[in-house]
Coordinates of C-alpha atoms in Angstrom, one line a residue:
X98 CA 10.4 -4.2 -47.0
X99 CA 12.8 -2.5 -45.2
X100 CA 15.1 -4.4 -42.3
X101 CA 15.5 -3.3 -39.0
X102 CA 19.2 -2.7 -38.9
X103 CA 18.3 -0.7 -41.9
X104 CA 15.4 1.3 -40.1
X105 CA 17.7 1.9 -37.4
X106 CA 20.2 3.9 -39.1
X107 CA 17.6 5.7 -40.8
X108 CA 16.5 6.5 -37.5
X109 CA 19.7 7.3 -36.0
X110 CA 20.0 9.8 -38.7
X111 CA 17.3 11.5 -38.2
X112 CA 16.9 11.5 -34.4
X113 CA 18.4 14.5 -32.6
X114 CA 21.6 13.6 -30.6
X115 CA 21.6 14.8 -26.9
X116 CA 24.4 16.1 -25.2
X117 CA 24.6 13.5 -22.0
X118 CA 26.7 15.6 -20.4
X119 CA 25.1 18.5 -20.5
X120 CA 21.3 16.6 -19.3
X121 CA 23.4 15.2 -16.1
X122 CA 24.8 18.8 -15.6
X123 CA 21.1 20.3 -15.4
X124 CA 19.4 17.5 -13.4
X125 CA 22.4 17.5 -10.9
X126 CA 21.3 21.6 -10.6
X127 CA 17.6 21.0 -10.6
X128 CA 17.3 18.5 -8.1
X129 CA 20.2 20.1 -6.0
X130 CA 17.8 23.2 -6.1
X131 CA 14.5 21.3 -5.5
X132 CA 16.9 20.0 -1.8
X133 CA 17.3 23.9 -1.2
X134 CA 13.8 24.8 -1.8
X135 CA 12.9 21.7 0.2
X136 CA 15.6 22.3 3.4
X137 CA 13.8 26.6 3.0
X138 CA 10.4 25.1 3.8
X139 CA 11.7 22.8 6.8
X140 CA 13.3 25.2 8.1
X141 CA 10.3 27.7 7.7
X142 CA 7.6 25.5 9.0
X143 CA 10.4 24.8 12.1
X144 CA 10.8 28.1 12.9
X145 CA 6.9 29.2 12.0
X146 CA 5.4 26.5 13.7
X147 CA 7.7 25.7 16.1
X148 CA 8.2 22.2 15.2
X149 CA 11.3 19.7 15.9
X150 CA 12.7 18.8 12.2
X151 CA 11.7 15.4 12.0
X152 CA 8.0 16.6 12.0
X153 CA 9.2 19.7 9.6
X154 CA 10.5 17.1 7.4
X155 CA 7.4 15.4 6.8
X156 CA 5.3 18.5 6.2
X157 CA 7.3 19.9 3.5
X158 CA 7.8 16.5 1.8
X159 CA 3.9 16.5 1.8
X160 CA 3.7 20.2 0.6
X161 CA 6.5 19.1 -2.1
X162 CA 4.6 16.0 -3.4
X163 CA 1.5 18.5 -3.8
X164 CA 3.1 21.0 -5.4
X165 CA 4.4 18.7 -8.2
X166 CA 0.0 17.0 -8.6
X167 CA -1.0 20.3 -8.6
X168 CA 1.7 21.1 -11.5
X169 CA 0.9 18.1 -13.1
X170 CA -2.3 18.5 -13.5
X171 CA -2.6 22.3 -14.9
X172 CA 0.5 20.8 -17.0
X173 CA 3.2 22.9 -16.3
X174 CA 5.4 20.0 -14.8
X175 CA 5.7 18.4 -17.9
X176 CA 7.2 21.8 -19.2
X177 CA 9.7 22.1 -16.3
X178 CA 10.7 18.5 -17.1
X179 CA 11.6 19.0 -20.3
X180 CA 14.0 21.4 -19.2
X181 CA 15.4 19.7 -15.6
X182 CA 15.0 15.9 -16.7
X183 CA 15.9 13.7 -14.0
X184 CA 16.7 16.1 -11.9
X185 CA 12.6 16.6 -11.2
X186 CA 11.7 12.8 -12.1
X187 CA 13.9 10.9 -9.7
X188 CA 13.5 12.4 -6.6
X189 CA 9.6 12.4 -4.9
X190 CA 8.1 14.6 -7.4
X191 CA 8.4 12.1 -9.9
X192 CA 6.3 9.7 -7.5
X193 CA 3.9 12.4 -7.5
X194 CA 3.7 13.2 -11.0
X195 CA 3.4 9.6 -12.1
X196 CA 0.7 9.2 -9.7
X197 CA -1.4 12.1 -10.4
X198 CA -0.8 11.2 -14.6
X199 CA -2.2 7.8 -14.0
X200 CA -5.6 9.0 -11.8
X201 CA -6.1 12.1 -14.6
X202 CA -6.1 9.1 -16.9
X203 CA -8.9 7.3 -16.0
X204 CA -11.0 9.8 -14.5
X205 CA -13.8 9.1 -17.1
X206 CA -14.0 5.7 -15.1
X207 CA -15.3 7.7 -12.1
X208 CA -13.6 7.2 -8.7
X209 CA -13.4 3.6 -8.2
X210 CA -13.0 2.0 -11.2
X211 CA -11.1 4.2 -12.2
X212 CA -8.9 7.0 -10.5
X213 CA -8.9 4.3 -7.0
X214 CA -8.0 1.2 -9.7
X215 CA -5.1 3.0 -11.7
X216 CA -3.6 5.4 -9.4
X217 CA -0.7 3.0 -8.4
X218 CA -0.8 2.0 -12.2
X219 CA 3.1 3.4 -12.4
X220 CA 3.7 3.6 -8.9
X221 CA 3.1 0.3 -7.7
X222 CA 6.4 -1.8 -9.1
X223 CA 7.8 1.5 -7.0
X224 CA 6.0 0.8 -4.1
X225 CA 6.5 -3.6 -3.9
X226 CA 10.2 -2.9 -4.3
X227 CA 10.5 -0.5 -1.4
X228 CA 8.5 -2.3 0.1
X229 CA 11.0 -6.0 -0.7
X230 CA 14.1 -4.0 -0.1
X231 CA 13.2 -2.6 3.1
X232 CA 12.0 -5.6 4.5
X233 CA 15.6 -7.5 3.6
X234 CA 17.4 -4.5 5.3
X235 CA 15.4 -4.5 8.6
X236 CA 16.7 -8.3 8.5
X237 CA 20.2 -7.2 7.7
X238 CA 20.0 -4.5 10.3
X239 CA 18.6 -7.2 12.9
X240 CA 21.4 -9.6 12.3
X241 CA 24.2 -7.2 12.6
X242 CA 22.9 -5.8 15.6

């Protein structure tokens, strides 16, 4: 029977070292170009549809967040991924991705059971602590003012 400090080193070994630096390098890049494509579409549907920003901002948020379920689910985000790491997985297309993973999932379950009961499966630790923190900043914000 082999121990675990043992199996660690024999995994160690045999586990392929990544260069840290490098992986914060190239999701500093890809999410810095994910905010340019981003700003491009606000300031296209501004100008286009001749709405203020704040509205702008909203619409291309949505047509981000579809972009990345639509590329989840043909599976090509998983491939871009691999490549930009947390520079796709950290901002809202990681939100999108892990909710469109969890309701291709359980589609077999049908829609209620299933895709409606899992699709916050990942997301919805996300959600409750947005939800916590947000609430103790209004306070904060309501006391200083």
């Amino acid at each position: 029977i082999m121990r675990e400090k043992d199996y660690k080193k024999l995994v160690d070994k045999h586990s392929k070292k990544e260069n840290k630096l490098k992986n914060v390098i190239i999701a500093f890049i890809s999410g810095g170009v994910i905010g340019v494509i981003a700003e491009g579409i606000t300031n296209f549907i501004s100008k286009n549809y001749s709405l203020p920003m704040d509205e702008s901002y909203i619409y291309s948020t949505l047509f981000i967040v579809c972009l990345a379920s639509i590329f989840t689910g043909i599976g090509f985000f998983d491939k871009i991924v691999s490549f930009a790491k947390a520079g796709l997985i950290v901002p809202t297309t990681g939100f999108a991705h892990s909710m469109t993973c969890s309701a291709l999932d359980y589609k077999k379950e049908g829609f209620t059971k299933g895709i409606g009961g899992n699709i916050f499966k990942l997301t919805g630790s996300i959600i409750l602590y947005a939800i916590v923190v947000s609430f103790f900043l209004v306070l904060i914000k309501g006391c200083i003012e």
